[in-house]
Coordinates of C-alpha atoms in Angstrom, one line a residue:
M4 CA -47.8 24.8 -38.9
S5 CA -47.7 27.0 -35.8
G6 CA -50.7 25.2 -34.3
L7 CA -48.6 22.0 -34.1
I8 CA -46.3 23.5 -31.5
P9 CA -47.8 23.7 -28.0
Q10 CA -48.4 27.3 -26.9
Q11 CA -46.9 26.5 -23.5
F12 CA -43.6 25.6 -25.2
V13 CA -43.6 28.8 -27.2
E14 CA -44.1 30.9 -24.0
N15 CA -41.4 29.0 -22.1
L16 CA -39.1 29.4 -25.0
L17 CA -39.6 33.2 -25.1
D18 CA -39.0 33.4 -21.4
R19 CA -35.6 31.7 -21.8
I20 CA -34.5 34.0 -24.7
D21 CA -32.4 37.1 -23.8
L22 CA -33.9 39.4 -26.4
A23 CA -31.1 42.0 -26.2
E24 CA -28.5 39.2 -26.7
L25 CA -30.4 37.7 -29.6
I26 CA -30.9 41.0 -31.5
G27 CA -27.4 42.3 -30.4
S28 CA -25.8 39.2 -32.1
R29 CA -27.2 40.5 -35.5
I30 CA -27.2 44.3 -35.2
T31 CA -25.3 46.8 -33.0
L32 CA -27.3 47.9 -29.9
K33 CA -26.5 50.8 -27.6
K34 CA -27.6 50.9 -24.0
A35 CA -30.3 53.5 -23.2
G36 CA -31.3 53.2 -19.5
A37 CA -32.9 49.8 -19.0
N38 CA -33.5 49.5 -22.8
Y39 CA -31.4 49.4 -25.9
K40 CA -31.5 51.5 -29.1
A41 CA -30.3 50.9 -32.7
C42 CA -30.8 51.9 -36.3
C43 CA -33.7 49.8 -37.5
P44 CA -32.7 46.7 -39.5
F45 CA -36.0 46.7 -41.3
H46 CA -35.8 50.2 -42.9
D47 CA -33.1 52.7 -43.8
E48 CA -32.5 55.4 -41.2
K49 CA -29.6 57.5 -39.8
T50 CA -31.2 58.3 -36.4
P51 CA -31.9 55.3 -34.2
S52 CA -35.6 54.7 -33.7
F53 CA -35.4 50.9 -33.0
N54 CA -36.0 50.2 -29.3
V55 CA -35.5 46.9 -27.5
R56 CA -37.2 46.2 -24.2
P57 CA -35.7 43.0 -22.7
D58 CA -37.7 43.3 -19.5
K59 CA -41.0 43.3 -21.6
G60 CA -39.7 40.9 -24.2
F61 CA -40.5 43.0 -27.3
Y62 CA -38.9 45.5 -29.7
H63 CA -40.5 48.4 -31.5
C64 CA -39.4 50.8 -34.2
F65 CA -40.9 54.3 -34.1
G66 CA -39.9 54.9 -37.7
C67 CA -41.5 52.0 -39.6
G68 CA -43.7 50.4 -36.9
A69 CA -41.9 47.1 -36.8
H70 CA -42.9 45.4 -33.5
G71 CA -42.7 41.9 -32.0
D72 CA -41.0 39.4 -29.9
A73 CA -37.9 37.1 -30.4
I74 CA -39.8 34.8 -32.8
S75 CA -41.1 37.6 -35.0
F76 CA -37.6 39.2 -35.1
V77 CA -35.9 36.0 -36.3
R78 CA -38.7 35.5 -38.8
E79 CA -38.4 39.0 -40.3
F80 CA -34.6 39.2 -40.1
E81 CA -33.8 35.7 -41.3
G82 CA -36.8 35.3 -43.7
L83 CA -37.9 32.2 -41.8
G84 CA -41.4 30.7 -41.3
F85 CA -42.8 30.4 -37.8
T86 CA -41.8 26.8 -37.4
E87 CA -38.2 27.4 -38.6
A88 CA -37.9 30.4 -36.3
V89 CA -39.0 28.4 -33.2
E90 CA -36.5 25.7 -34.1
E91 CA -33.7 28.2 -34.5
L92 CA -34.5 29.7 -31.1
A93 CA -34.9 26.3 -29.4
K94 CA -31.5 25.2 -30.7
R95 CA -30.1 28.4 -29.3
V96 CA -31.2 27.5 -25.7
G97 CA -30.8 23.8 -26.0
L98 CA -34.4 22.7 -26.3
E99 CA -36.1 20.3 -28.6
V100 CA -39.4 21.3 -30.2
P101 CA -42.1 18.9 -29.0
Y102 CA -43.8 18.0 -32.2
D103 CA -46.3 15.2 -32.2
R104 CA -45.6 12.2 -34.5
A105 CA -47.8 13.3 -37.3
A106 CA -46.3 16.8 -37.3
K107 CA -42.8 15.4 -37.4
Q108 CA -43.6 13.2 -40.3
E109 CA -45.1 16.1 -42.2
I110 CA -42.1 18.4 -41.6
Q111 CA -39.7 15.6 -42.6
Q112 CA -41.6 14.9 -45.7
A113 CA -41.5 18.6 -46.8
R114 CA -37.7 18.7 -46.1
T115 CA -37.2 15.5 -48.1
L116 CA -39.0 17.1 -51.1
T117 CA -37.1 20.4 -50.9
D118 CA -33.8 18.4 -50.5
A119 CA -34.5 16.6 -53.7
L120 CA -35.4 19.8 -55.5
D121 CA -32.3 21.6 -54.2
F122 CA -30.3 18.6 -55.6
A123 CA -32.1 19.0 -59.0
S124 CA -31.2 22.7 -59.0
R125 CA -27.5 22.0 -58.3
F126 CA -27.6 19.3 -61.1
Y127 CA -29.0 21.8 -63.6
Q128 CA -26.5 24.4 -62.6
S129 CA -23.6 21.9 -63.1
S130 CA -25.1 20.9 -66.5
L131 CA -25.1 24.5 -67.7
K132 CA -21.4 24.8 -66.9
G133 CA -20.5 21.5 -68.6
Q134 CA -19.9 20.6 -72.2
Q135 CA -23.5 19.8 -72.9
G136 CA -24.6 23.2 -71.7
A137 CA -22.7 25.2 -74.3
Y138 CA -25.7 26.0 -76.4
A139 CA -27.7 27.1 -73.3
R140 CA -24.7 29.4 -72.3
D141 CA -24.7 30.9 -75.7
Y142 CA -28.4 31.6 -75.5
L143 CA -28.1 33.3 -72.1
Q144 CA -25.2 35.4 -73.3
Q145 CA -27.2 36.5 -76.3
R146 CA -29.9 37.6 -73.8
G147 CA -27.4 39.8 -72.1
L148 CA -26.9 37.8 -68.9
D149 CA -23.5 37.7 -67.2
K150 CA -22.2 35.0 -64.9
T151 CA -23.0 36.9 -61.7
I152 CA -26.7 37.2 -62.4
I153 CA -26.9 33.6 -63.6
E154 CA -25.4 32.5 -60.3
Q155 CA -27.6 34.8 -58.3
Y156 CA -30.8 33.3 -59.8
R157 CA -29.2 29.8 -60.1
V158 CA -30.1 29.5 -63.7
G159 CA -29.3 26.0 -65.1
Y160 CA -29.8 23.6 -68.0
A161 CA -31.7 20.4 -68.3
P162 CA -29.9 18.0 -70.6
S163 CA -31.8 16.5 -73.6
T164 CA -31.2 13.0 -72.3
G165 CA -34.5 11.6 -71.1
T166 CA -33.2 10.4 -67.7
A167 CA -30.2 12.5 -67.0
L168 CA -31.5 13.9 -63.7
F169 CA -33.0 10.7 -62.5
D170 CA -29.8 8.7 -63.2
A171 CA -27.7 11.3 -61.3
A172 CA -29.9 11.2 -58.2
S173 CA -29.3 8.8 -55.3
K174 CA -31.9 6.1 -54.5
D175 CA -33.3 8.2 -51.6
L176 CA -33.9 11.2 -53.8
Q177 CA -35.4 9.5 -56.8
G178 CA -38.7 8.9 -55.1
P179 CA -39.1 12.5 -54.0
L180 CA -38.2 13.7 -57.5
I181 CA -41.0 11.6 -58.8
E182 CA -43.3 12.8 -56.1
T183 CA -42.7 16.5 -57.0
G184 CA -43.2 15.7 -60.7
T185 CA -39.7 16.7 -61.6
V186 CA -39.3 13.2 -62.9
S187 CA -42.4 11.5 -64.4
D188 CA -43.3 7.8 -64.1
K189 CA -46.5 8.2 -66.1
Y190 CA -45.8 5.3 -68.4
G191 CA -44.2 3.0 -65.8
R192 CA -40.7 4.1 -66.3
P193 CA -38.9 7.3 -65.1
R194 CA -38.4 10.1 -67.5
D195 CA -37.2 13.7 -66.7
L196 CA -40.0 16.3 -67.1
F197 CA -37.5 19.0 -68.2
R198 CA -35.3 18.1 -71.2
N199 CA -33.2 20.5 -73.3
R200 CA -34.4 23.6 -71.5
V201 CA -32.9 26.6 -69.7
M202 CA -34.0 26.1 -66.1
F203 CA -35.2 28.7 -63.6
P204 CA -35.5 27.4 -60.0
I205 CA -38.5 28.8 -58.1
R206 CA -37.4 29.4 -54.5
N207 CA -39.6 30.1 -51.5
T208 CA -39.0 33.0 -49.1
R209 CA -36.5 30.8 -47.1
G210 CA -34.5 30.1 -50.3
R211 CA -35.4 26.5 -50.7
T212 CA -36.2 25.3 -54.2
V213 CA -39.9 24.3 -54.5
A214 CA -40.4 24.0 -58.3
F215 CA -38.9 24.9 -61.7
G216 CA -39.7 26.7 -64.8
G217 CA -38.1 25.7 -68.1
R218 CA -37.7 27.4 -71.4
T219 CA -37.2 25.2 -74.4
L220 CA -34.1 25.5 -76.6
G221 CA -35.6 23.3 -79.3
D222 CA -38.9 23.3 -81.3
D223 CA -41.1 22.0 -78.5
K224 CA -44.8 23.1 -78.8
A225 CA -44.7 24.5 -75.2
K226 CA -42.1 27.4 -75.0
Y227 CA -42.3 27.4 -71.2
I228 CA -43.4 24.6 -68.8
N229 CA -43.6 24.6 -65.0
S230 CA -43.4 22.0 -62.3
P231 CA -46.8 20.5 -61.4
E232 CA -48.2 21.4 -57.9
S233 CA -47.0 19.3 -55.0
D234 CA -46.9 19.3 -51.2
V235 CA -44.3 22.1 -51.3
F236 CA -45.4 24.0 -54.4
H237 CA -48.7 25.9 -54.7
K238 CA -48.5 27.9 -57.9
S239 CA -50.8 30.7 -56.8
R240 CA -48.9 31.4 -53.6
E241 CA -45.3 31.5 -54.8
I242 CA -43.6 34.6 -56.3
Y243 CA -40.7 34.1 -58.6
G244 CA -37.7 36.3 -57.7
L245 CA -39.0 37.4 -54.3
F246 CA -36.3 35.6 -52.4
E247 CA -33.6 37.2 -54.6
A248 CA -35.2 40.6 -54.3
K249 CA -35.2 40.4 -50.5
Q250 CA -31.5 39.3 -50.6
A251 CA -30.6 42.3 -52.8
I252 CA -32.7 44.9 -50.9
R253 CA -33.0 44.3 -47.2
Q254 CA -36.0 46.6 -46.8
L255 CA -38.3 46.4 -49.9
D256 CA -40.6 49.4 -50.2
K257 CA -42.2 48.3 -53.5
L258 CA -42.3 45.4 -56.0
L259 CA -42.5 45.5 -59.8
V260 CA -44.6 42.6 -61.0
V261 CA -43.7 41.4 -64.5
E262 CA -44.8 38.5 -66.6
G263 CA -41.8 36.2 -67.1
Y264 CA -38.7 34.7 -65.6
M265 CA -36.4 36.4 -68.1
D266 CA -38.0 39.8 -67.4
V267 CA -37.1 39.5 -63.7
I268 CA -33.5 38.5 -64.4
A269 CA -33.0 41.0 -67.2
L270 CA -34.1 43.9 -64.9
A271 CA -31.9 42.6 -62.1
Q272 CA -29.0 42.5 -64.6
H273 CA -29.6 46.2 -65.2
G274 CA -29.8 47.1 -61.5
I275 CA -33.5 46.9 -61.0
H276 CA -33.7 44.3 -58.2
Y277 CA -37.3 44.7 -57.0
A278 CA -38.9 42.9 -60.0
V279 CA -40.8 39.6 -59.4
A280 CA -43.2 37.4 -61.4
T281 CA -46.4 35.6 -60.4
L282 CA -46.8 32.1 -61.6
G283 CA -49.6 31.2 -64.0
T284 CA -51.6 33.2 -66.5
A285 CA -53.1 35.8 -64.1
T286 CA -52.4 37.7 -60.9
N287 CA -55.1 36.2 -58.6
Q288 CA -56.0 37.0 -55.1
D289 CA -53.7 34.4 -53.6
S290 CA -50.7 35.8 -55.3
L291 CA -51.8 39.4 -54.5
T292 CA -52.1 38.5 -50.9
A293 CA -48.6 37.0 -51.0
L294 CA -47.3 40.2 -52.6
L295 CA -49.1 42.5 -50.0
K296 CA -47.5 40.6 -47.2
Q297 CA -44.1 41.9 -48.4
V298 CA -44.9 45.5 -49.5
R299 CA -47.8 48.0 -49.6
H300 CA -46.7 49.5 -53.0
I301 CA -47.0 47.3 -56.1
V302 CA -46.5 48.3 -59.8
F303 CA -47.9 45.8 -62.3
C304 CA -46.0 45.8 -65.6
F305 CA -47.7 44.4 -68.7
D306 CA -47.1 44.3 -72.4
G307 CA -49.1 47.0 -74.3
D308 CA -51.0 44.5 -76.5
Q309 CA -54.6 43.3 -76.0
A310 CA -53.4 40.3 -74.0
G311 CA -51.5 42.6 -71.7
F312 CA -54.5 44.8 -71.1
R313 CA -56.7 41.8 -70.4
A314 CA -54.1 40.6 -67.8
A315 CA -54.0 44.1 -66.3
D316 CA -57.8 44.2 -66.1
R317 CA -57.8 40.8 -64.2
A318 CA -55.1 42.0 -61.8
M319 CA -57.1 45.2 -61.2
E320 CA -60.4 43.4 -60.5
N321 CA -58.7 40.9 -58.2
A322 CA -57.0 43.7 -56.3
L323 CA -60.2 45.7 -55.7
E324 CA -61.4 43.4 -52.9
L325 CA -58.1 43.7 -51.1
M326 CA -57.7 47.5 -51.4
A327 CA -57.4 49.4 -48.2
D328 CA -56.1 52.9 -47.3
G329 CA -52.3 52.9 -47.4
L330 CA -52.0 50.4 -50.2
H331 CA -50.7 51.9 -53.5
L332 CA -51.2 50.0 -56.7
Q333 CA -50.1 51.2 -60.2
F334 CA -50.1 49.9 -63.7
L335 CA -47.3 50.3 -66.3
M336 CA -48.3 49.4 -69.8
L337 CA -45.4 49.1 -72.1
P338 CA -45.3 50.1 -75.8
Q339 CA -46.6 47.4 -78.2
G340 CA -44.1 44.8 -79.2
E341 CA -41.9 45.4 -76.1
D342 CA -41.5 43.6 -72.8
P343 CA -39.3 44.6 -69.8
D344 CA -36.4 42.4 -71.1
T345 CA -36.2 44.1 -74.5
L346 CA -37.1 47.6 -73.3
V347 CA -34.6 47.8 -70.5
R348 CA -31.8 46.7 -72.9
K349 CA -33.0 49.1 -75.6
E350 CA -33.4 52.3 -73.5
G351 CA -31.4 51.6 -70.3
P352 CA -32.3 51.3 -66.6
E353 CA -32.7 55.0 -66.0
A354 CA -35.3 55.5 -68.7
F355 CA -37.1 52.3 -67.5
Q356 CA -37.1 53.6 -63.9
K357 CA -38.8 56.8 -65.1
R358 CA -41.5 54.6 -66.7
V359 CA -42.0 52.9 -63.3
E360 CA -42.2 56.2 -61.5
G361 CA -44.8 57.5 -63.9
A362 CA -47.0 54.4 -63.8
T363 CA -50.8 54.9 -63.7
P364 CA -52.5 54.7 -60.2
L365 CA -55.2 52.1 -59.9
S366 CA -58.0 54.7 -59.6
R367 CA -57.0 56.4 -62.9
Y368 CA -56.5 53.1 -64.7
L369 CA -59.9 51.9 -63.7
F370 CA -61.7 55.0 -65.0
D371 CA -59.6 55.2 -68.1
R372 CA -60.3 51.6 -69.1
Q373 CA -64.0 51.7 -68.3
S374 CA -64.5 54.9 -70.2
E375 CA -62.9 53.7 -73.4
G376 CA -65.2 54.0 -76.4
L377 CA -67.5 56.4 -74.5
D378 CA -68.3 60.0 -75.1
L379 CA -69.1 61.5 -71.7
Q380 CA -70.9 64.5 -73.2
L381 CA -73.8 62.1 -73.9
P382 CA -76.1 61.2 -71.1
E383 CA -76.4 57.6 -72.4
H384 CA -72.7 57.1 -72.2
R385 CA -72.5 58.6 -68.7
G386 CA -75.1 56.0 -67.7
E387 CA -73.0 53.3 -69.4
L388 CA -69.9 54.4 -67.5
R389 CA -71.7 54.2 -64.2
A390 CA -73.1 50.7 -65.1
R391 CA -69.5 49.6 -65.7
V392 CA -67.8 51.2 -62.8
E393 CA -70.4 50.8 -59.9
P394 CA -70.1 47.0 -59.7
L395 CA -66.3 47.3 -59.5
L396 CA -66.4 49.9 -56.7
N397 CA -68.9 47.7 -54.8
K398 CA -66.2 45.0 -54.6
M399 CA -63.9 47.3 -52.5
P400 CA -64.0 47.4 -48.7
R401 CA -65.0 50.7 -47.2
S402 CA -62.1 53.1 -47.2
T403 CA -61.1 56.7 -48.0
L404 CA -59.9 55.5 -51.5
R405 CA -63.3 53.8 -52.2
D406 CA -65.2 57.0 -51.1
A407 CA -62.9 59.1 -53.3
M408 CA -63.4 56.8 -56.3
W409 CA -67.2 56.8 -55.7
H410 CA -67.2 60.6 -55.8
E411 CA -65.2 60.6 -59.0
M412 CA -67.7 58.2 -60.6
L413 CA -70.6 60.5 -59.6
R414 CA -68.7 63.5 -60.9
L415 CA -68.0 61.9 -64.3
C416 CA -71.5 60.6 -64.6
G417 CA -73.3 63.7 -63.4
G418 CA -72.8 65.8 -66.5
R419 CA -70.6 68.4 -64.7
N420 CA -66.9 69.1 -65.1
Q421 CA -66.4 66.2 -67.5
W422 CA -63.1 65.2 -68.9
Q423 CA -61.6 67.3 -71.8
S424 CA -64.0 67.6 -74.7
R425 CA -63.3 65.2 -77.5
Q426 CA -64.2 65.4 -81.2
Q427 CA -66.8 62.8 -82.0
G428 CA -65.3 59.4 -82.5
Q429 CA -61.9 60.4 -80.9
K430 CA -60.7 57.9 -78.3
G431 CA -58.0 58.3 -75.6
R432 CA -54.7 56.6 -76.5
W433 CA -52.2 54.8 -74.4
N434 CA -48.7 56.3 -75.1
G435 CA -46.3 53.7 -73.8
E436 CA -47.2 53.4 -70.1
R437 CA -50.3 55.6 -69.8
R438 CA -53.3 56.9 -71.6
D439 CA -53.7 60.6 -72.6
R440 CA -54.2 62.5 -69.4
V441 CA -57.5 64.1 -68.7
S442 CA -58.3 67.2 -66.7
E443 CA -59.8 66.6 -63.3
D444 CA -61.2 68.9 -60.6
R445 CA -60.5 68.4 -57.0
I446 CA -63.2 66.4 -55.2
D447 CA -64.4 66.5 -51.7
V448 CA -63.1 63.6 -49.6
K449 CA -64.1 62.5 -46.1
L450 CA -61.1 62.7 -43.9
S451 CA -60.7 62.1 -40.2
K452 CA -60.7 65.2 -38.0
D453 CA -57.1 64.5 -37.0
S454 CA -56.0 64.4 -40.6
I455 CA -57.9 67.6 -41.3
L456 CA -56.1 69.4 -38.6
C457 CA -52.7 68.1 -39.7
L458 CA -53.3 69.2 -43.3
A459 CA -54.4 72.6 -42.0
L460 CA -51.2 72.9 -40.0
L461 CA -49.2 72.2 -43.2
E462 CA -51.1 75.0 -45.0
A463 CA -51.1 77.4 -42.0
P464 CA -48.6 76.7 -39.2
D465 CA -49.9 79.7 -37.3
L466 CA -52.9 77.6 -36.2
A467 CA -50.6 75.5 -34.0
T468 CA -51.5 77.3 -30.8
E469 CA -55.3 76.8 -31.4
V470 CA -54.8 73.1 -32.5
T471 CA -52.7 72.4 -29.3
E472 CA -55.4 73.8 -27.1
L473 CA -58.1 71.8 -28.8
A474 CA -56.0 68.6 -28.8
R475 CA -55.3 68.9 -25.1
S476 CA -59.1 68.8 -24.4
S477 CA -59.6 65.7 -26.6
R478 CA -58.0 62.3 -27.1
Q479 CA -58.9 62.1 -30.8
F480 CA -56.3 64.5 -32.2
N481 CA -53.0 62.9 -31.1
Q482 CA -51.2 63.3 -34.5
A483 CA -52.3 66.9 -34.8
R484 CA -51.2 67.6 -31.2
N485 CA -47.7 66.2 -31.8
F486 CA -47.4 68.1 -35.1
A487 CA -48.6 71.4 -33.6
E488 CA -46.3 71.1 -30.5
W489 CA -43.3 70.5 -32.8
I490 CA -44.2 73.5 -34.8
L491 CA -44.5 75.7 -31.7
A492 CA -41.2 74.3 -30.3
N493 CA -39.4 75.3 -33.5
D494 CA -41.2 78.7 -33.7
I495 CA -42.4 78.0 -37.2
R496 CA -44.9 80.6 -38.4
D497 CA -45.3 80.1 -42.2
R498 CA -45.6 77.3 -44.7
K499 CA -42.3 77.9 -46.5
T500 CA -40.4 77.6 -43.3
L501 CA -42.3 74.5 -42.3
V502 CA -41.6 72.7 -45.6
R503 CA -37.9 73.7 -45.5
T504 CA -37.5 72.5 -41.9
L505 CA -39.2 69.2 -42.6
A506 CA -36.9 68.7 -45.6
L507 CA -33.7 69.5 -43.8
D508 CA -34.3 68.2 -40.3
T509 CA -33.7 64.4 -40.5
T510 CA -35.3 63.7 -37.1
A511 CA -38.4 65.6 -37.9
R512 CA -38.7 64.1 -41.4
E513 CA -38.6 60.6 -40.0
R514 CA -41.0 61.5 -37.1
F515 CA -43.6 62.8 -39.5
Y516 CA -42.8 60.7 -42.6
H517 CA -46.0 58.7 -42.3
L518 CA -48.3 61.5 -41.2
F519 CA -50.4 61.5 -44.4
D520 CA -50.0 57.9 -45.5
G521 CA -53.8 57.1 -45.3
I522 CA -54.8 60.1 -47.5
E523 CA -55.3 59.2 -51.2
H524 CA -56.5 62.7 -52.3
I525 CA -55.5 66.1 -50.8
P526 CA -58.5 68.5 -50.6
A527 CA -58.1 72.1 -51.8
R528 CA -56.4 74.5 -49.4
E529 CA -59.6 76.5 -48.9
S530 CA -61.7 73.4 -48.0
T531 CA -59.0 72.2 -45.6
L532 CA -58.8 75.5 -43.7
A533 CA -62.6 75.9 -43.6
A534 CA -63.0 72.4 -42.1
A535 CA -60.3 73.0 -39.6
R536 CA -61.8 76.4 -38.6
E537 CA -65.1 74.6 -38.0
L538 CA -63.3 72.2 -35.6
L539 CA -61.4 75.0 -33.9
S540 CA -64.2 77.5 -33.6
P541 CA -67.5 75.6 -34.1
N542 CA -70.4 78.0 -34.5
E543 CA -73.3 78.1 -32.1
E544 CA -75.7 76.1 -34.3
A545 CA -73.1 73.3 -34.9
S546 CA -72.6 73.0 -31.2
R547 CA -76.3 72.9 -30.5
Q548 CA -76.8 70.2 -33.1
Q549 CA -73.9 68.2 -31.7
R550 CA -75.2 68.4 -28.1
L551 CA -78.8 67.6 -29.3
A552 CA -77.5 64.4 -31.1
T553 CA -75.6 63.3 -28.0
L554 CA -78.7 63.7 -25.8
L555 CA -81.0 61.9 -28.2
R556 CA -78.6 58.9 -28.4
N557 CA -78.9 58.5 -24.6
L558 CA -82.6 59.4 -24.3
S559 CA -83.5 56.5 -22.0
N560 CA -80.8 57.4 -19.4
L561 CA -81.2 61.2 -19.2
T562 CA -81.4 63.0 -15.9
S563 CA -84.1 65.5 -15.3
E564 CA -81.7 68.4 -15.9
E565 CA -80.6 66.8 -19.2
R566 CA -84.2 66.3 -20.3
Q567 CA -84.9 70.0 -19.6
E568 CA -81.8 70.8 -21.6
L569 CA -83.1 68.6 -24.5
R570 CA -86.5 70.4 -24.5
A571 CA -84.7 73.8 -24.6
L572 CA -82.4 72.7 -27.5
S573 CA -85.3 71.1 -29.4
S574 CA -87.4 74.2 -29.2
G575 CA -84.8 76.0 -31.3
T576 CA -85.0 73.5 -34.1
G577 CA -86.6 74.8 -37.2
D578 CA -89.2 72.7 -39.2

């Protein structure tokens, strides 16, 4: 929708907005010279790292990286879309957004549909509280839901009367209800789609109702039915419970993706407010993209039966093409016969949280699943494993994670350092949330030079002086330089002191919190220090090879002195 608003209007609007006044009306700002500081509203912190620059028209958080202008702040803080954020700011300064006629009609149409669906949601809520909703209330009580959680998720009841909703709606809402499919006119007369069902409103990120899910209280063939797609509801893009999760937790750091509406609500009832559900039978790339816009850590939770494993496999395969360094995906497979709703009530929220914390990383899940039924002592089975895994890894974009998984595949298929020996015919088992663990050796992973130096400093802080000197002569070691200078400033000389200081110093912890975010696997200490020493004190041969490569890359533009140097360097190259 942003393309429907003239860019010139957006720029004029931003020029009129006093950014400090706007942000200051929502959080407490403190003057810091020409700028303002505050604790970031987008992540939990005790030391202010959120900076507002009114003269430049932007804000930036040095803790979590949040950055933007007035529009992006309102979007993030209020949970609005671009259009709604522009309208909010325009209203603030007394301007009218100059939509063209077609855009105005499209926006008005969407609002009319969501107005009708919001009315339907209120109607279902009222029906649940009325006399006809007694059976539905008993059902929800038996499922362990209290009034507070029912109100939070706006759970309702659709009466069994065929036209109860349609009859309650005003004339101007009846048409939109039919247009969204909430009321059907398939046979030439209106009839409510949902009858004698517990109703779960599906809300978008702005809190507007866009569709419904309904669970039967009778003997209907379909236990659950959902609203059909409409101009305001696209099943693959909406996430049930996301709005409620963002209301309960201002700064979401992870999402637990479960399979049903009742699973989401039951977990919230037990204090686990970051559970959501995708709509449809599988987690596809559209829903994954929607999830990854919110967080970079996702835990998929599935029942431990064959259907659950098939759903987990589909989610994994769809996720591979989207994987990038910094994303963290895990899989939690529940014991057979259990779902989140039953399990959290049976064992309590603390035990369930431990299951979530121990969920299997995507890389391990992939190799565990693809190796099922194989004996990796046999060359034929190692070849089969590679035939299964290689096409999956080829789906992934290039990243440190992909390289690490590729090395792991080669290690497993190469006949060296295989998993634990198994008796012939023995298969790995999934115990609740994970399969029997296997022994693994560390693998070599390609890291950036900056990351290598940072890891080396963590292992041997006494390298800080050398790292600082190297970093000052190069622009490619900024993180290592900052880390090394901090170590020197605090006179830290051993690893134990470094770890203790990082743990106890809040400012330092927040400053270096994301230092190793992009690293999926940590190399062995010896490998890290050897690689760092090579960077800090490269031997003569390595320096010669590096200079030789540089000259060869610029062969056509070399000066006579450089050509003479090239001949001298080349003469020392062995056959």
